[in-house]
Coordinates of C-alpha atoms in Angstrom, one line a residue:
X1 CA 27.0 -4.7 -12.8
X2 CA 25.5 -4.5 -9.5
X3 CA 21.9 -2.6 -8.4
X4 CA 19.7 -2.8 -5.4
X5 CA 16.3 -3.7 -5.9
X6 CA 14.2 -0.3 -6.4
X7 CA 10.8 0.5 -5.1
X8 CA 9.2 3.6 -6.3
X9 CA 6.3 5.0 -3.7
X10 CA 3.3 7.2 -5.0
X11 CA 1.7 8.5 -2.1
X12 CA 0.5 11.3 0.1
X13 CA 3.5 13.0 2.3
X14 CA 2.8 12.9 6.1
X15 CA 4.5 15.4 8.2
X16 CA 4.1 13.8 11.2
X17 CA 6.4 10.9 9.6
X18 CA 4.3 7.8 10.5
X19 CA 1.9 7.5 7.3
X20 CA 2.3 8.3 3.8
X21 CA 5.7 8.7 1.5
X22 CA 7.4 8.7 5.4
X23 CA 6.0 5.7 6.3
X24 CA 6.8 3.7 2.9
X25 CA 10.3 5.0 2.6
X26 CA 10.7 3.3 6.4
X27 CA 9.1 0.0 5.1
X28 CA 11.3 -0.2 2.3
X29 CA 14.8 0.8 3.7
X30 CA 14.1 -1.2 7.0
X31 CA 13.7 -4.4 4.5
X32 CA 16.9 -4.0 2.4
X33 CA 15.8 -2.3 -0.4
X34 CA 16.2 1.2 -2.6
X35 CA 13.1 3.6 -2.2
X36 CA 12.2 6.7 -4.5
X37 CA 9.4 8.3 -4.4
X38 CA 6.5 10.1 -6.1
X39 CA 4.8 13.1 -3.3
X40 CA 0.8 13.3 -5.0
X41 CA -0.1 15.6 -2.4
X42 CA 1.3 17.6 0.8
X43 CA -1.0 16.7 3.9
X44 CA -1.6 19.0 7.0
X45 CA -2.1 15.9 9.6
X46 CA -0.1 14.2 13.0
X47 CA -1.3 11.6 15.1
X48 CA -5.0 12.9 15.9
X49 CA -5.9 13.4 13.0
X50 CA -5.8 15.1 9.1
X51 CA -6.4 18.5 9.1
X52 CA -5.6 19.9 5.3
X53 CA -4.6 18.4 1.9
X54 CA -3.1 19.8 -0.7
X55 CA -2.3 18.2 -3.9
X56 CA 1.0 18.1 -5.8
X57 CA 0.0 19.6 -9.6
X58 CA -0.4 16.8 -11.8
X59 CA 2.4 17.6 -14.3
X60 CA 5.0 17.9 -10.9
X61 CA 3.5 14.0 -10.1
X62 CA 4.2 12.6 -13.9
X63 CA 7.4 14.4 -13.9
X64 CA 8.6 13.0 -10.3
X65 CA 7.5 9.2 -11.4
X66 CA 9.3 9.9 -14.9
X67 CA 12.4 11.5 -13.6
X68 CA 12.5 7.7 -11.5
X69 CA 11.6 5.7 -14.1
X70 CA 13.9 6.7 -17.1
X71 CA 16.7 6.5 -14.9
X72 CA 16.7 4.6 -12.1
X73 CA 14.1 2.1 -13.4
X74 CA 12.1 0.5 -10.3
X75 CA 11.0 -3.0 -10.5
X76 CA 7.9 -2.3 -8.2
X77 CA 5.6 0.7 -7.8
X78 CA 3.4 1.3 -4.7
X79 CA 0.7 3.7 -5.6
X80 CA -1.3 5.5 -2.0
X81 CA -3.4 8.3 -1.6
X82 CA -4.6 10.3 -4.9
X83 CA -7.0 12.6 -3.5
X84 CA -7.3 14.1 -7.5
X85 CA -8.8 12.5 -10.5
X86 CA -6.3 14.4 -12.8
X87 CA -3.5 12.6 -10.8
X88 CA -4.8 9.2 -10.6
X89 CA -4.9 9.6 -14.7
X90 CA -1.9 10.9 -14.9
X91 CA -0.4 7.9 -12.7
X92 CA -2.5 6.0 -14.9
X93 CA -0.6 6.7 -18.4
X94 CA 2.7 6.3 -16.5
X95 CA 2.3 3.2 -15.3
X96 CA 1.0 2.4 -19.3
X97 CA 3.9 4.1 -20.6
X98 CA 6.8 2.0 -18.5
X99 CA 4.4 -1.5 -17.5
X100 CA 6.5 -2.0 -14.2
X101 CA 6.8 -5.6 -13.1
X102 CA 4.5 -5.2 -9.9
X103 CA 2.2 -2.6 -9.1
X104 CA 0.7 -2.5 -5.2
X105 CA -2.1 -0.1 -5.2
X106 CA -3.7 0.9 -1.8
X107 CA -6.5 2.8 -2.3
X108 CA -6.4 5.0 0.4
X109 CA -9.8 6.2 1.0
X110 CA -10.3 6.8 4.8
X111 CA -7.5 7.2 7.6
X112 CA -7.1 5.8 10.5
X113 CA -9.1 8.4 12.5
X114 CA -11.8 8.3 9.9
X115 CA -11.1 11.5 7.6
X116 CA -12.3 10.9 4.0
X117 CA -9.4 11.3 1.5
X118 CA -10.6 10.6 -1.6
X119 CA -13.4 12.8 -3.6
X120 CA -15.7 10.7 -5.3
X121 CA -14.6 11.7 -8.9
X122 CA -11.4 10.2 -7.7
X123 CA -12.8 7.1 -6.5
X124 CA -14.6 6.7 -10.2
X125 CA -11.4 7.3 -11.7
X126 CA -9.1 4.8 -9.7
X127 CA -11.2 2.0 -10.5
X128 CA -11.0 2.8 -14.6
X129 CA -7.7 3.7 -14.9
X130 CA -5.7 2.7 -12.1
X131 CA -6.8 -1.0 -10.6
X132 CA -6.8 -2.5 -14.2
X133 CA -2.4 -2.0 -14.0
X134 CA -2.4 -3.4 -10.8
X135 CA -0.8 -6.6 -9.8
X136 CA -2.7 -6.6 -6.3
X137 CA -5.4 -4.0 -4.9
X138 CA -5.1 -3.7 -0.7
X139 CA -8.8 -1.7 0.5
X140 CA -9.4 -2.5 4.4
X141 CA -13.1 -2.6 5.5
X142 CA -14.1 0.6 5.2
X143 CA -12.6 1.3 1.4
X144 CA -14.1 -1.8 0.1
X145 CA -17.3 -1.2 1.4
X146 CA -17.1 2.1 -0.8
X147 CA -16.3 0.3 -3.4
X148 CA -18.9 -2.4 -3.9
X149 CA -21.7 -0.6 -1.6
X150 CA -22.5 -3.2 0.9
X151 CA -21.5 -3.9 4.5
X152 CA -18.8 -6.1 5.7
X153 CA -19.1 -7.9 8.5
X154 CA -17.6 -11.0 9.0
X155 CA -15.1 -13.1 7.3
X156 CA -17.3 -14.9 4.8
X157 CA -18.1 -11.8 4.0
X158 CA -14.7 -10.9 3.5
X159 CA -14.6 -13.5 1.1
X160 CA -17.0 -12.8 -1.4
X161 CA -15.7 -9.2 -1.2
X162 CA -12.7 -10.0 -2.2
X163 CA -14.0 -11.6 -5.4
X164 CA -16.0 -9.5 -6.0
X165 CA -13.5 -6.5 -6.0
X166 CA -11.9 -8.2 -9.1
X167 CA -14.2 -6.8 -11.7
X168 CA -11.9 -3.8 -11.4
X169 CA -9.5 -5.5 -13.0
X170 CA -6.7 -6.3 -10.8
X171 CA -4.6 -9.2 -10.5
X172 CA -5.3 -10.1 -6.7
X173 CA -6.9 -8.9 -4.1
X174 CA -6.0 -8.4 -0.3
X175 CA -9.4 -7.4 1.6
X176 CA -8.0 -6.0 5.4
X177 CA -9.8 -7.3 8.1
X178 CA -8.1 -5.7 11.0
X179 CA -11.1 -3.4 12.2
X180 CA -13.9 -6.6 11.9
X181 CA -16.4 -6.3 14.4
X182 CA -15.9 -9.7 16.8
X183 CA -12.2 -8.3 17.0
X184 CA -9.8 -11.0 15.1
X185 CA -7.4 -10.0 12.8
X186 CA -7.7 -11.9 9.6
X187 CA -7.2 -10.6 5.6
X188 CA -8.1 -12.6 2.7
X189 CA -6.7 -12.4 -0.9
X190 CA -7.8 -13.9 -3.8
X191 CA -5.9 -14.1 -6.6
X192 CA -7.4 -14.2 -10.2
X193 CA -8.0 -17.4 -11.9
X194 CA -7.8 -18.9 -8.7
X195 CA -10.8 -20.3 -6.7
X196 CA -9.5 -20.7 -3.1
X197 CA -8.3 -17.6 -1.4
X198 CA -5.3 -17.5 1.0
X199 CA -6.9 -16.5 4.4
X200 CA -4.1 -14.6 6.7
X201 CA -4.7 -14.8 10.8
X202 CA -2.8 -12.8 13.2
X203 CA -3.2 -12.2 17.2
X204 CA -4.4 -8.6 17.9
X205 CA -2.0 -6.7 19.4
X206 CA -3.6 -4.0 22.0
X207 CA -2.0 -0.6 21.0
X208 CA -3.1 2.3 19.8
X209 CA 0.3 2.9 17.4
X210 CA -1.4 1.9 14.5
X211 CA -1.1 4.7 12.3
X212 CA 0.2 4.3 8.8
X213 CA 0.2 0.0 8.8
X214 CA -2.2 0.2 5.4
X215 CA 0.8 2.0 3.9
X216 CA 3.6 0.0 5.4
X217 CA 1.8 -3.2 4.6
X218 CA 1.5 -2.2 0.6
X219 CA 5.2 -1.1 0.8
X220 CA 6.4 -4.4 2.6
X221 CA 4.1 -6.5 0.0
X222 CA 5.6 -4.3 -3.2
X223 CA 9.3 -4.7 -1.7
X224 CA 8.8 -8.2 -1.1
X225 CA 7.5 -8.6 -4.9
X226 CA 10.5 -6.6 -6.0
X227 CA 12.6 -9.0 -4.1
X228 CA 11.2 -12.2 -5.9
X229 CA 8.6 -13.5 -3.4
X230 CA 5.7 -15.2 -5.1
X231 CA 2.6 -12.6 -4.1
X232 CA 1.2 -15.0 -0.7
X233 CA 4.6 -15.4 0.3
X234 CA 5.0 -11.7 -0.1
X235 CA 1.9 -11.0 1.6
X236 CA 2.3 -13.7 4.4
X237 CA 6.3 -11.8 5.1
X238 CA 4.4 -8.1 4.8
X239 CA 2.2 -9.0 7.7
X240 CA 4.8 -10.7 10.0
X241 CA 6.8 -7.7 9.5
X242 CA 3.6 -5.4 10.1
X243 CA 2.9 -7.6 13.1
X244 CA 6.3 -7.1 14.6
X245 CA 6.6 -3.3 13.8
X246 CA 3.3 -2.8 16.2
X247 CA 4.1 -5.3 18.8
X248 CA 7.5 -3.3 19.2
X249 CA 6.4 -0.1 19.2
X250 CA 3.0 -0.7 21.3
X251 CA 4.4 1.1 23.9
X252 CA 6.2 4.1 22.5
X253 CA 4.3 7.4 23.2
X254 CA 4.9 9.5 20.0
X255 CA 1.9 12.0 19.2
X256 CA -1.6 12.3 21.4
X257 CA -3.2 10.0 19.2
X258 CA -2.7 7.1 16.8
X259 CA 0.8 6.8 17.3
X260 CA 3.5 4.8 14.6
X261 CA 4.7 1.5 14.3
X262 CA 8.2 0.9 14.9
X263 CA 9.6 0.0 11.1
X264 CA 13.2 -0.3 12.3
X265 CA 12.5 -3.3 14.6
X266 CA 14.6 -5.3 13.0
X267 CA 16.2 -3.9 9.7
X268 CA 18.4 -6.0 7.6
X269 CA 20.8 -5.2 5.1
X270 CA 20.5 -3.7 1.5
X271 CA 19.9 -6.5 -1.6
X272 CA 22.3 -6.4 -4.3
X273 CA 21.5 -8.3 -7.0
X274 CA 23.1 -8.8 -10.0
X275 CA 22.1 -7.4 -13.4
X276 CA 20.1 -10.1 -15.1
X277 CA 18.1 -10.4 -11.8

C-alpha cells in the first residue's frame, strides 16, 4: 500500500493567506507532501499588521489534532502560534498520547510587525510542556531573547543562545538570525549531545515580502524531516527553499505592508512512499 508523507500543522489561521495555517499548508504542498491541519486560533491581521486574536476552544484543538492523528497518522507535526496556556497543554498531551516521529515547534511570540502573540502564562507553559516533545525548537531574535532574558546581538552570541535554549528540553535548536543588527543573515543550530553547532549563511535579499518565512521555514524543516532528511540537511533544504520563495516574490506587490513569499516558486511533485517507509 501506497501513502504520501503527512504533515500535520498546529498554528494560528491568517486571513490574509501569507502567515499562519495558510502559509504552512503552501510550504508543505509546494514540497510534495500531504498537509492537515490543526486551526489554535482565528487571527484578525493582513499585511500591516495583527489587529484581533481569537482562540480556537481548547477541546475543538484536541479534537482537530485527534481527528488527524487516529486516522490519517502524520509522521511530522509543526506546532505555531498558541496564544493560550490551556491549548499549549492540551497540544501537550496529544503529542504524549501519539509520540509523532518529528515535532518542529516555532514558538511564535512576536510577528513580523512587532505585535506580541503570546501572553506570558503561555510562554511559561510552552517551555514545560511543549519544548520537552520537540525534536527542534526555531525562536528568531526577538523570541529567544524572551526566553532566556538577555540581548542578542551578534553571532557568538547567537551561539551560546542556542545552547543555552536547550534546558527546555528540546532535541535541537535553530536560533534565527535574520534581523541581527550588522545586517547578515546567519542561523545557528545546535543539536544536543553535540558540541559544534551547524552555522547557516545566506545573502540578504532586499524586499519587504517577508511575512510568514518563520512559519514556512518550520513547515519546510518538518516536511523535510517527514521526508527522511537528517535535521541539518533538513534545515540547510528549508532555507534554500525559504531563500528562493523571497527572492522570487521580492517584487510582487500583495498587501500595503509586509507582503508574502512566493511558496510555489518551484513546486515539485507529491512523495509516495511505500508502506514500511
Amino acid at each position: 500500500m501506497k501513502h504520501y508523507p503527512c504533515i500535520l500543522t498546529i498554528a494560528g489561521s491568517d486571513c490574509s493567506g501569507g502567515a499562519g495555517i495558510q502559509a504552512d499548508i503552501k510550504t508543505i504542498s509546494a514540497l510534495g507532501a500531504y498537509a492537515a491541519s490543526a486551526i489554535t486560533a482565528i487571527t484578525v491581521q493582513n499585511t500591516t499588521g495583527v489587529n484581533g486574536i481569537h482562540p480556537v476552544p481548547p477541546v475543538y484543538v484536541k479534537g482537530q489534532i485527534e481527528a488527524v492523528m487516529d486516522d490519517i497518522r502524520p509522521i511530522a507535526i509543526k506546532i505555531g502560534m498558541i496564544n493560550d496556556t490551556e491549548i499549549a497543554h492540551t497540544i501537550a498531551d496529544c503529542i504524549e498520547k501519539y509520540r509523532p516521529r518529528y515535532v518542529v515547534f516555532d514558538p511564535v511570540m512576536v510577528s513580523t510587525s512587532g505585535c506580541r502573540l503570546m501572553e506570558n502564562e503561555a510562554i511559561e507553559a510552552i517551555t514545560s510542556s511543549l519544548m520537552p516533545s520537540s525534536t527542534l525548537i526555531t525562536p528568531n531574535l526577538s523570541e529567544a531573547e524572551v526566553l532566556l532574558g538577555y540581548p542578542i546581538r551578534d553571532v557568538a552570541t547567537m551561539k551560546t543562545a542556542a545552547s543555552d535554549l536547550l534546558k527546555y528540553g528540546s532535541k535541537a535548536v535553530l536560533v534565527k538570525g535574520g534581523h541581527l543588527e550588522n545586517g547578515s543573515m546567519c542561523d545557528i543550530l545546535q543539536i544536543r549531545g553535540e558540541e559544534t553547532p551547524y552555522i547557516y549563511e545566506a545573502q540578504k535579499v532586499a524586499s519587504k515580502n517577508t511575512h510568514g518565512t518563520g512559519c514556512t521555514l518550520s513547515s519546510a524543516i518538518a516536511t523535510y524531516l517527514a521526508l527522511g532528511e537528517p535535521l541539518p540537511e533538513a534545515v540547510r533544504k528549508a532555507k534554500e527553499y525559504v531563500y528562493q520563495g523571497i527572492l522570487s516574490g521580492k517584487d510582487i506587490h500583495i498587501g500595503e505592508g509586509h507582503g508574502p513569499l512566493n511558496h510555489f516558486h518551484s513546486p515539485v511533485p507529491m512523495h509516495i512512499l511505500d508502506e514500511n517507509e
